[in-house]
Amino acid sequence: VHVVIRTAFTQAVRQHLIAVNPALGAQPPRSRLRQRSGPECWTAQQLSQFLAATRHLRLHPALHLAAFTGMRRGEVAGLRWGDWHTSTHRLSIARSRQVVAGRSVEVAVKTRTSRRCIDLDADTERVLSAWRRRQERDGHPVGTTDPIFTNAKGQPVHPESIYQLFHRQVRRL
């Protein structure tokens, strides 16, 4: 608020509406550290309980993948079936889905180090295989250029949906 008011008064001085910016003499408030709700790092038991409690959810595979790989929600939402290399048990991270002006858009990952390959454990590959079969049963395409995670209508999942699902479940549990 202080920055906005100071900027507005600076503009008023430039336009000769006032002679002096009164906000320049004000002491801006000091920011306080946000208190987190819930644990920052879960134990293996907490993670296991969370995944067991969310197993019934449609997008459980996205939560499982994020938990076992450390992928960001935008990276999970940006995955395509061609990014999963079953022969090497790896996922290639090359793009992300971000929210721009309220819409979900696909973008390249931000940095060179964000472009990477992630090894998958056998259980995560079983979860992805079961998800692929479900996508096929639901009539959603599973070609190499199709998104791995989609909403119920078959559109690429919005990264905020993953975020909201996660936080709803954490609050519930």
PDB file of C-alpha atoms in Angstrom, residues 91-153:
ATOM      1  CA  LEU A  91      10.250 -38.279 -17.868  1.00  0.00           C
ATOM      2  CA  SER A  92      11.549 -35.332 -19.890  1.00  0.00           C
ATOM      3  CA  ILE A  93      10.653 -31.903 -18.533  1.00  0.00           C
ATOM      4  CA  ALA A  94      10.620 -29.392 -21.399  1.00  0.00           C
ATOM      5  CA  ARG A  95       7.511 -27.270 -20.864  1.00  0.00           C
ATOM      6  CA  SER A  96       5.186 -25.984 -18.234  1.00  0.00           C
ATOM      7  CA  ARG A  97       1.609 -24.757 -18.027  1.00  0.00           C
ATOM      8  CA  GLN A  98       1.363 -21.309 -16.487  1.00  0.00           C
ATOM      9  CA  VAL A  99      -1.521 -18.986 -15.746  1.00  0.00           C
ATOM     10  CA  VAL A 100      -1.456 -15.852 -17.915  1.00  0.00           C
ATOM     11  CA  ALA A 101      -4.358 -13.412 -17.595  1.00  0.00           C
ATOM     12  CA  GLY A 102      -6.390 -16.133 -15.889  1.00  0.00           C
ATOM     13  CA  ARG A 103      -5.854 -18.641 -18.711  1.00  0.00           C
ATOM     14  CA  SER A 104      -3.682 -21.720 -18.704  1.00  0.00           C
ATOM     15  CA  VAL A 105      -1.033 -21.558 -21.434  1.00  0.00           C
ATOM     16  CA  GLU A 106       1.855 -23.808 -22.339  1.00  0.00           C
ATOM     17  CA  VAL A 107       5.319 -22.250 -22.127  1.00  0.00           C
ATOM     18  CA  ALA A 108       8.884 -23.490 -22.305  1.00  0.00           C
ATOM     19  CA  VAL A 109      10.540 -24.060 -18.933  1.00  0.00           C
ATOM     20  CA  LYS A 110      12.132 -20.898 -17.570  1.00  0.00           C
ATOM     21  CA  THR A 111      15.791 -21.880 -17.324  1.00  0.00           C
ATOM     22  CA  ARG A 112      18.212 -24.273 -18.945  1.00  0.00           C
ATOM     23  CA  THR A 113      18.507 -26.222 -15.696  1.00  0.00           C
ATOM     24  CA  SER A 114      14.703 -26.588 -15.551  1.00  0.00           C
ATOM     25  CA  ARG A 115      14.916 -28.654 -18.756  1.00  0.00           C
ATOM     26  CA  ARG A 116      15.793 -32.051 -17.375  1.00  0.00           C
ATOM     27  CA  CYS A 117      15.020 -35.762 -17.171  1.00  0.00           C
ATOM     28  CA  ILE A 118      13.610 -37.405 -14.074  1.00  0.00           C
ATOM     29  CA  ASP A 119      13.975 -41.088 -13.222  1.00  0.00           C
ATOM     30  CA  LEU A 120      10.740 -42.862 -12.314  1.00  0.00           C
ATOM     31  CA  ASP A 121      10.351 -45.660  -9.805  1.00  0.00           C
ATOM     32  CA  ALA A 122       8.327 -48.767 -10.715  1.00  0.00           C
ATOM     33  CA  ASP A 123       5.347 -47.772  -8.550  1.00  0.00           C
ATOM     34  CA  THR A 124       5.073 -44.331 -10.189  1.00  0.00           C
ATOM     35  CA  GLU A 125       5.191 -45.984 -13.606  1.00  0.00           C
ATOM     36  CA  ARG A 126       2.372 -48.325 -12.546  1.00  0.00           C
ATOM     37  CA  VAL A 127       0.324 -45.296 -11.447  1.00  0.00           C
ATOM     38  CA  LEU A 128       0.967 -43.590 -14.814  1.00  0.00           C
ATOM     39  CA  SER A 129       0.100 -46.759 -16.747  1.00  0.00           C
ATOM     40  CA  ALA A 130      -3.192 -47.086 -14.880  1.00  0.00           C
ATOM     41  CA  TRP A 131      -3.876 -43.391 -15.549  1.00  0.00           C
ATOM     42  CA  ARG A 132      -3.235 -43.885 -19.267  1.00  0.00           C
ATOM     43  CA  ARG A 133      -5.710 -46.782 -19.349  1.00  0.00           C
ATOM     44  CA  ARG A 134      -8.291 -44.627 -17.572  1.00  0.00           C
ATOM     45  CA  GLN A 135      -7.721 -41.784 -20.039  1.00  0.00           C
ATOM     46  CA  GLU A 136      -8.298 -44.220 -22.918  1.00  0.00           C
ATOM     47  CA  ARG A 137     -11.479 -45.592 -21.272  1.00  0.00           C
ATOM     48  CA  ASP A 138     -12.735 -42.013 -20.825  1.00  0.00           C
ATOM     49  CA  GLY A 139     -12.182 -41.379 -24.538  1.00  0.00           C
ATOM     50  CA  HIS A 140      -9.288 -38.948 -24.060  1.00  0.00           C
ATOM     51  CA  PRO A 141      -6.436 -39.145 -26.584  1.00  0.00           C
ATOM     52  CA  VAL A 142      -3.118 -40.566 -25.357  1.00  0.00           C
ATOM     53  CA  GLY A 143      -0.836 -39.915 -28.335  1.00  0.00           C
ATOM     54  CA  THR A 144       2.691 -38.593 -27.918  1.00  0.00           C
ATOM     55  CA  THR A 145       1.592 -34.945 -28.275  1.00  0.00           C
ATOM     56  CA  ASP A 146      -1.452 -35.249 -25.995  1.00  0.00           C
ATOM     57  CA  PRO A 147      -1.349 -33.992 -22.397  1.00  0.00           C
ATOM     58  CA  ILE A 148      -0.915 -36.607 -19.696  1.00  0.00           C
ATOM     59  CA  PHE A 149      -3.159 -34.815 -17.226  1.00  0.00           C
ATOM     60  CA  THR A 150      -6.509 -33.530 -18.404  1.00  0.00           C
ATOM     61  CA  ASN A 151      -9.707 -32.326 -16.816  1.00  0.00           C
ATOM     62  CA  ALA A 152     -12.892 -34.367 -17.091  1.00  0.00           C
ATOM     63  CA  LYS A 153     -13.584 -32.821 -20.518  1.00  0.00           C
TER      64      LYS A 153
END
